Coordinates of C-alpha atoms in Angstrom, one line a residue:
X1 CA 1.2 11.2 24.4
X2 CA 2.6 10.3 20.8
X3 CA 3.5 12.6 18.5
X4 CA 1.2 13.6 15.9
X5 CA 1.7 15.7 12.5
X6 CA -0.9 17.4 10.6
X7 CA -4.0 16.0 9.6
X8 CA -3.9 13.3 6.9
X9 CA -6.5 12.5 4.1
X10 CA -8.1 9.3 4.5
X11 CA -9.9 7.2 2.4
X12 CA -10.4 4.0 3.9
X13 CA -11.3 0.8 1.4
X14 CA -14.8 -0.1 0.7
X15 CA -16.0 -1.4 4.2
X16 CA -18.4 -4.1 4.8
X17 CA -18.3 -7.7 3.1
X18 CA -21.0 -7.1 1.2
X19 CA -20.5 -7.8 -3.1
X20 CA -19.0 -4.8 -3.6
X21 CA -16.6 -4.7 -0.6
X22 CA -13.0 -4.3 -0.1
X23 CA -13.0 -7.5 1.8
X24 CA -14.8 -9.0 -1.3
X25 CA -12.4 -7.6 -3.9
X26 CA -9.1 -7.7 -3.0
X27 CA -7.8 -11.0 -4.6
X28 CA -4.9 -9.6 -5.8
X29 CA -3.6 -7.7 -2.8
X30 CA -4.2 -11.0 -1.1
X31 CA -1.9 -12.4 -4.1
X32 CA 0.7 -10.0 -3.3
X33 CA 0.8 -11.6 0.1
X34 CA 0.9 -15.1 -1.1
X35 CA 4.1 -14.4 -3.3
X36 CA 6.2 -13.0 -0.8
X37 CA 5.7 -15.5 1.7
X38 CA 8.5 -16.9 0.5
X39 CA 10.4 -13.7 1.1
X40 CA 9.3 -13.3 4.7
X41 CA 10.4 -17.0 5.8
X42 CA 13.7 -16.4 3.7
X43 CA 14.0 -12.9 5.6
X44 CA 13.3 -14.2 9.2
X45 CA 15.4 -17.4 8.7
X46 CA 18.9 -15.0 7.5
X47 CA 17.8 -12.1 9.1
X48 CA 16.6 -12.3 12.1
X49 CA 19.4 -12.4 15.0
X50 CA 17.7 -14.0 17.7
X51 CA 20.9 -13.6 19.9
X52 CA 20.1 -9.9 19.8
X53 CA 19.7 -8.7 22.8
X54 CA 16.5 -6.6 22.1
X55 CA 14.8 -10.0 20.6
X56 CA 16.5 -12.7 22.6
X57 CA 14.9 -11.1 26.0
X58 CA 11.4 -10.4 25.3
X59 CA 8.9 -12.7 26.7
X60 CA 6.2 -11.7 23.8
X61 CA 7.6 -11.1 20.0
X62 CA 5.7 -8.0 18.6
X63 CA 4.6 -7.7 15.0
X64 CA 2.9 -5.0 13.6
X65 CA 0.9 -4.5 9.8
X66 CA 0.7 -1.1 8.9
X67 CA -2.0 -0.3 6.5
X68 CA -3.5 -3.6 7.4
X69 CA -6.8 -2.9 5.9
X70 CA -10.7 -4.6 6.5
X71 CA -11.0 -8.5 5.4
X72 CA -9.2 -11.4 5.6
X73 CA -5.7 -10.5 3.7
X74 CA -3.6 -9.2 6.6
X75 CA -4.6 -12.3 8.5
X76 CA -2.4 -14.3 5.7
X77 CA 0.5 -11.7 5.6
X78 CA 0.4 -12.2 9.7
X79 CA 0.3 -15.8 9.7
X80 CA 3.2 -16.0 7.1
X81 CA 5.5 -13.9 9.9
X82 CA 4.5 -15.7 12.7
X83 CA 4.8 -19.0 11.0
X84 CA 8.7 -17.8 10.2
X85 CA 9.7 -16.6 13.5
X86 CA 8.1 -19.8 15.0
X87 CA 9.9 -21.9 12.4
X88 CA 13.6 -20.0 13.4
X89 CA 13.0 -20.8 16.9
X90 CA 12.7 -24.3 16.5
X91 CA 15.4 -24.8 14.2
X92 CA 17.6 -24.0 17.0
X93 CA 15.5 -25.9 19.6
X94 CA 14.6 -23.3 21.5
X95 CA 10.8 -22.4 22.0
X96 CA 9.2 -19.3 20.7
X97 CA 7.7 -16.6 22.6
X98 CA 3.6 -15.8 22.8
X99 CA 3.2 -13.3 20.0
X100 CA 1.5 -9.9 19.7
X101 CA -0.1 -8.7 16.5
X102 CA -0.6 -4.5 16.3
X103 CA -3.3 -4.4 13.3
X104 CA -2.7 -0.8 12.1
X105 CA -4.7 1.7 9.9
X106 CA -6.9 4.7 9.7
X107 CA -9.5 5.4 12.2
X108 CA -11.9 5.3 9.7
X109 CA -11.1 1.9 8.5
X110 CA -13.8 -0.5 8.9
X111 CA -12.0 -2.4 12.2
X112 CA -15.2 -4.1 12.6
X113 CA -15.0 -6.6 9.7
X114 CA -11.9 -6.7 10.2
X115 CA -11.7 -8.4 13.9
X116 CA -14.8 -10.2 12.8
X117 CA -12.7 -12.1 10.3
X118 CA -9.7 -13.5 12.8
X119 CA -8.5 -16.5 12.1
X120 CA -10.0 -18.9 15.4
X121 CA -6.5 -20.5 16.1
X122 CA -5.3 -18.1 18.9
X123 CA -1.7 -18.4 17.7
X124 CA -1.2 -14.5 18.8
X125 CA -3.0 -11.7 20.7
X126 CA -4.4 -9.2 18.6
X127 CA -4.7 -5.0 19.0
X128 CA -6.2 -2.6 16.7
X129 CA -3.7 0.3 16.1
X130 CA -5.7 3.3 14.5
X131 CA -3.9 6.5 13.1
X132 CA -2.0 7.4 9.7
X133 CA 1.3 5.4 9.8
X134 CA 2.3 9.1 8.5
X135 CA 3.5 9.2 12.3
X136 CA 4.3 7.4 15.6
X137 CA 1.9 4.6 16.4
X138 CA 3.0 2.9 18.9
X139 CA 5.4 3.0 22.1
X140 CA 9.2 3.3 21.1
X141 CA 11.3 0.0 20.3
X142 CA 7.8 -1.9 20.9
X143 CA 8.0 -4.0 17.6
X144 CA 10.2 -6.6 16.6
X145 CA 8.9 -6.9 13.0
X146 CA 7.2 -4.6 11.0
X147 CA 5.3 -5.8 7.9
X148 CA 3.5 -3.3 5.2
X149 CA 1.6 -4.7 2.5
X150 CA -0.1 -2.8 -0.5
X151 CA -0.6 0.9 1.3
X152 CA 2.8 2.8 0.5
X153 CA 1.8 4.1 -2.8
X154 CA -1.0 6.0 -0.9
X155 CA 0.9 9.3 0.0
X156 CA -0.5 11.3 2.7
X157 CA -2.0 14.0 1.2
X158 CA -2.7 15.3 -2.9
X159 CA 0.6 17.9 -4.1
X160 CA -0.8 21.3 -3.3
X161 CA 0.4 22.3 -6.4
X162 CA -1.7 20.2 -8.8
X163 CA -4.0 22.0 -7.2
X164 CA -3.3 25.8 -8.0
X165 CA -4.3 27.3 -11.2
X166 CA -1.1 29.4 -11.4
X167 CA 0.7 26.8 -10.8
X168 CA 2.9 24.9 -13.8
X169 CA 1.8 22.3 -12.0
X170 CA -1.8 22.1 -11.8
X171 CA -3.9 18.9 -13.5
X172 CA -6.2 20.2 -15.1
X173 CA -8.1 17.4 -16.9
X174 CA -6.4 14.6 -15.3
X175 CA -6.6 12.9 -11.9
X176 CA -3.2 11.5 -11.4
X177 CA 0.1 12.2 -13.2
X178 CA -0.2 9.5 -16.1
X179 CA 0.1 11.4 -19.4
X180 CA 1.3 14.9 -18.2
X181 CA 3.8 17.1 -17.6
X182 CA 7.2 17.1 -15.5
X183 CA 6.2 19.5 -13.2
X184 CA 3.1 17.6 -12.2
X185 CA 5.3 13.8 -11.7
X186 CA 7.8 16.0 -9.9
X187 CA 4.9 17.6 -7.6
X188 CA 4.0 13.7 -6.2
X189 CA 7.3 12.3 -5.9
X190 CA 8.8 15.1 -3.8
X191 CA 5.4 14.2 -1.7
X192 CA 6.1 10.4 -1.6
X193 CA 9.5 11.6 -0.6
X194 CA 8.5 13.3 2.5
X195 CA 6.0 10.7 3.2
X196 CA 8.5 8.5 2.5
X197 CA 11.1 9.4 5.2
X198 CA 8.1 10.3 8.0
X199 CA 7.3 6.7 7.7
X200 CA 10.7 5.6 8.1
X201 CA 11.8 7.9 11.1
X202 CA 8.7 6.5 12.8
X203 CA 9.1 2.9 12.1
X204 CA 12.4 3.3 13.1
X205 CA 11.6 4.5 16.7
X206 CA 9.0 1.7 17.0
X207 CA 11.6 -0.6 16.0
X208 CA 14.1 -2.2 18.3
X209 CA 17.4 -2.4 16.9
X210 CA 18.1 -4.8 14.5
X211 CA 14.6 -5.5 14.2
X212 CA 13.3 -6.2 10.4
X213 CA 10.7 -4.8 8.0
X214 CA 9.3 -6.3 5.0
X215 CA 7.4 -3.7 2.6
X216 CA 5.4 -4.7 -0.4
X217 CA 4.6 -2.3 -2.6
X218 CA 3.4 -1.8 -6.5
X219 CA 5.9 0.3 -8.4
X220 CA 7.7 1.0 -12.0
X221 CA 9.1 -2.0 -13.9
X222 CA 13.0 -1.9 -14.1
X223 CA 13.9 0.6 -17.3
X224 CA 10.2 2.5 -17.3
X225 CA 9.9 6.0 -16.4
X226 CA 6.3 6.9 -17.2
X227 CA 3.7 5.7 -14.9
X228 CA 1.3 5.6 -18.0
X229 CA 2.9 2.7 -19.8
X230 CA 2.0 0.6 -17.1
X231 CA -1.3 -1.3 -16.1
X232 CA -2.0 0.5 -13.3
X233 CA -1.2 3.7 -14.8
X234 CA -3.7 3.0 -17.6
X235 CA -6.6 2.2 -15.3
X236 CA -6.1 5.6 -13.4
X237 CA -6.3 7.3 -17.1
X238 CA -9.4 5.8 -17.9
X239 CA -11.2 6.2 -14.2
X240 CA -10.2 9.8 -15.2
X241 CA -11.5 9.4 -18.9
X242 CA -15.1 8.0 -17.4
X243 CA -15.0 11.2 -15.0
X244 CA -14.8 13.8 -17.8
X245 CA -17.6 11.7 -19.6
X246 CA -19.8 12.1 -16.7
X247 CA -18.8 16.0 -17.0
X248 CA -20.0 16.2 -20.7
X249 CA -23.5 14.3 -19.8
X250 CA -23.7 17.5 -17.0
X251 CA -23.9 14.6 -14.3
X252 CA -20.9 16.4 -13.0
X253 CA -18.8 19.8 -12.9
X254 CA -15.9 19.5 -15.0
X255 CA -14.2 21.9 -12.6
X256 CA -15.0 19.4 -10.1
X257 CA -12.9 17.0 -12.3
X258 CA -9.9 19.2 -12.2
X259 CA -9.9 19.4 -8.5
X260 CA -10.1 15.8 -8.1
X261 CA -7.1 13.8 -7.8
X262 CA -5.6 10.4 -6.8
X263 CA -3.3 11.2 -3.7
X264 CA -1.2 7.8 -5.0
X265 CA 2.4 7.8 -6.3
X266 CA 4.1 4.1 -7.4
X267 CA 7.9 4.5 -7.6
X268 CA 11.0 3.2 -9.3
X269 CA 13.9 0.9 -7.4
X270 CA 15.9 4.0 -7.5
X271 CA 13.2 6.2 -5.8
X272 CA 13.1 3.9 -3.4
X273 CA 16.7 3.3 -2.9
X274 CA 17.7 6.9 -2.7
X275 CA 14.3 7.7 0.2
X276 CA 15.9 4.9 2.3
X277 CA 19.4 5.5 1.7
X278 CA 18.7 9.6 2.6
X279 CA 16.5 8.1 5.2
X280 CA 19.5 6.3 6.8
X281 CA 17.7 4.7 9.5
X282 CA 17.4 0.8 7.6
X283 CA 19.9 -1.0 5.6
X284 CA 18.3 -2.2 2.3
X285 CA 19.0 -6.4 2.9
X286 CA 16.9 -7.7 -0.2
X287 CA 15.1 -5.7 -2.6
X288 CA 13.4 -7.2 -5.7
X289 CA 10.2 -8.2 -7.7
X290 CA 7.3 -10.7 -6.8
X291 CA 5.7 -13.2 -9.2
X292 CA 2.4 -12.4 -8.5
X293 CA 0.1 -15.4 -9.5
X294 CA -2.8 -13.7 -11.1
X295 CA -0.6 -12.3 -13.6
X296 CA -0.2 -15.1 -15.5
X297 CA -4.4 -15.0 -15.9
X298 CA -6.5 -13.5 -18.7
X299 CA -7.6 -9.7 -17.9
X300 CA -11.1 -9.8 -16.5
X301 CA -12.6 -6.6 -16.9
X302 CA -15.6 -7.7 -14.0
X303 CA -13.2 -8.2 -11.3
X304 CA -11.2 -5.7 -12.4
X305 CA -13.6 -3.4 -12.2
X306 CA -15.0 -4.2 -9.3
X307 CA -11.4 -4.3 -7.7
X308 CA -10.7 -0.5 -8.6
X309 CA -14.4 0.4 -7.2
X310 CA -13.9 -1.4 -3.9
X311 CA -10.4 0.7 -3.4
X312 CA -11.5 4.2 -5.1
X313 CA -15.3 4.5 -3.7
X314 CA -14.8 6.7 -0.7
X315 CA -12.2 9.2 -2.5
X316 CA -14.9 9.4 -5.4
X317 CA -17.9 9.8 -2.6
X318 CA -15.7 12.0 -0.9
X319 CA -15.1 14.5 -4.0
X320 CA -18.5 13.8 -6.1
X321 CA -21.1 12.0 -4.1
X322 CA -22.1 8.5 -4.0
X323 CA -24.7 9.5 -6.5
X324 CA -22.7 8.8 -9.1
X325 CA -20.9 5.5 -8.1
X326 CA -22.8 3.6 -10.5
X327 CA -22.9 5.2 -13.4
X328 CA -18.9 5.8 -13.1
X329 CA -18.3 2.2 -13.5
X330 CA -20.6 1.3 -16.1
X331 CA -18.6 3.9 -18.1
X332 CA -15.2 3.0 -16.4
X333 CA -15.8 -1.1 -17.2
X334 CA -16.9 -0.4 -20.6
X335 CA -14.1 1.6 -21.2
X336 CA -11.8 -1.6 -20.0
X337 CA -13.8 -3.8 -22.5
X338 CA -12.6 -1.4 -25.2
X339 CA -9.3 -1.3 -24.0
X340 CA -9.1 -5.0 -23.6
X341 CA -6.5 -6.0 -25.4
X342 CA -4.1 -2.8 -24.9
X343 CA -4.6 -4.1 -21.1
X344 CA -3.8 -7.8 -21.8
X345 CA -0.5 -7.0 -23.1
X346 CA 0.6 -4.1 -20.7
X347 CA -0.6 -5.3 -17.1
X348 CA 2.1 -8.2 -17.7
X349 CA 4.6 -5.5 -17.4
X350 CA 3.6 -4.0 -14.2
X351 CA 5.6 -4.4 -11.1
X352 CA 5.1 -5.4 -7.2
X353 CA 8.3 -4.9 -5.1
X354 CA 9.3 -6.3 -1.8
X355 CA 12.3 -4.6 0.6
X356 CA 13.4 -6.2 3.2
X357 CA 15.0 -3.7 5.6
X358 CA 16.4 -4.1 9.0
X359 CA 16.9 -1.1 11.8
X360 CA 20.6 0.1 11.8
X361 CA 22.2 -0.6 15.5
X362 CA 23.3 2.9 16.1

């Protein structure tokens, strides 16, 4: 039996493929993949030892997406590592072994559309992998590549002590730490910290040695601090800002507001450098920023909106009821037509990350 830790919030993405679907609305996770497949084939093709001993004797080469998601976009990121490896093996005329893709995310992620949407081609044989990557998976040194796209700055679980009235800590009127206090930033980054090395001890066990992982994630621009400059940050502040006016219509509690928050923290290089250096279980090989395509597009507040519904649906439901879904974001897009400009300017500043890191031999 594998190990387990304690119980995990999950919020799985809007399931389905219906309009208003994750698997509708996730063009720019699915752009996220897109620019780094560049840093994938780059990654295999300098990276990859294939006369390690671990990789060079294994009759099926194991890849594994954690946080993989319903819809079509993990087929791409998967595609991208297989077409690498593949591309390495021929280029020293040797042929490549069958592969094995381990599709990995909560149990209640919609794994249904998911497996409905795999690609025909039958380059690889495919498992569903369900459980919090929060914890061991899968069978130790089973996977010889390890991808993670888009699900790191989803920490395990809300601070405790955002939660707590006494506390210096706790939110009140906000669902996230954009616009507040020390204590309350502090409270989610030593979370993403703990998270942070949990997911690292257990990849590392999955791992064999000297196998890689590629992690994409959204984060701080080089030389910001506050979350609430950014893009991102913004569009948590007003989801929060449509929430309290909700609680002024009596719609909602506005105690139910100050319970409610956004178990998501987006961190700096250095945040990440010092997890994985403490961590000491990878070696950082390439670290840097993506250009993601879509942000060189006008803002559209429609898809926009629509995006941030199709990922924040179930944690709203969860908290406050579907009963509310719609009125939320007719207030929440309104608010991004007001904000329209503000948001053409800043979202250019915001930041996705790749980190390429391979599992230390010892």
């Amino acid at each position: 039996m594998a190990p387990t830790t304690e119980t995990q919030e999950a919020y799985p993405m809007k399931g389905g493929d219906g309009l208003t679907s994750y698997s509708q609305n996730s063009t720019y996770q699915r752009g996220v993949i897109d620019a780094a497949k560049d840093v994938i084939v780059r990654a295999v093709e300098e990276k990859l030892d294939l006369t390690n001993p671990n990789i060079n004797s294994c009759t099926s080469f194991r890849i594994a997406d954690y946080g993989c998601s319903t819809g079509p976009n993990t087929f791409f990121g998967m595609q991208n590592v297989v077409d690498a490896v593949e591309l390495k093996y021929h280029s020293i005329q040797q042929s490549p072994p069958e592969f094995q893709v381990f599709f990995n995310d909560h149990v209640d992620n919609d794994f249904n559309i998911l497996f409905k949407s795999i690609p025909p081609s039958g380059q690889y044989f495919a498992a569903g992998v369900p459980g919090s990557f929060y914890q061991r998976v899968l069978p130790k040194a089973s996977v010889h590549f390890a991808h993670c796209s888009y699900a790191l700055h989803w920490i395990s679980k809300v601070p405790k002590e955002i939660q707590d009235k006494t506390s210096p800590a706790w939110n009140k009127g906000k669902i996230h730490y954009t616009g507040v206090g020390k204590h309350v930033t502090k409270a989610y980054f030593v979370q993403f910290q703990k998270d942070m090395d949990i997911f690292l001890k257990s990849r590392a066990e999955e791992l064999v040695r000297g196998g890689l992982m590629v992690l994409l994630l959204p984060g701080l621009p080089k030389g910001e601090t506050l979350f609430s400059k950014t893009g991102a940050g913004m569009l948590h502040a007003l989801l929060g800002a449509s929430l309290m006016d909700l609680a002024k219509t009596g719609a909602i509690d506005e105690d139910k507001v100050d319970s409610f928050n956004l178990p998501q923290y987006h961190p700096s290089a250095e945040d990440l450098e010092m997890v994985i250096e403490m961590n000491n279980c990878f070696s950082i090989e390439s670290f840097g920023t993506l250009d993601h395509p879509m942000r060189h597009l006008p803002f559209d507040v429609k898809r926009t909106s629509a995006q941030v519904r199709a990922i924040m649906e179930a944690i709203v439901t969860d908290h406050f009821g579907s009963e509310i879904l719609d009125q939320l974001f007719e207030i929440y897009a309104k608010k991004l037509t007001e904000n329209y400009l503000v948001f053409e300017k800043e979202i250019r500043k915001d930041c996705d990350m790749f980190l390429v890191l391979k599992r230390k031999s010892y």
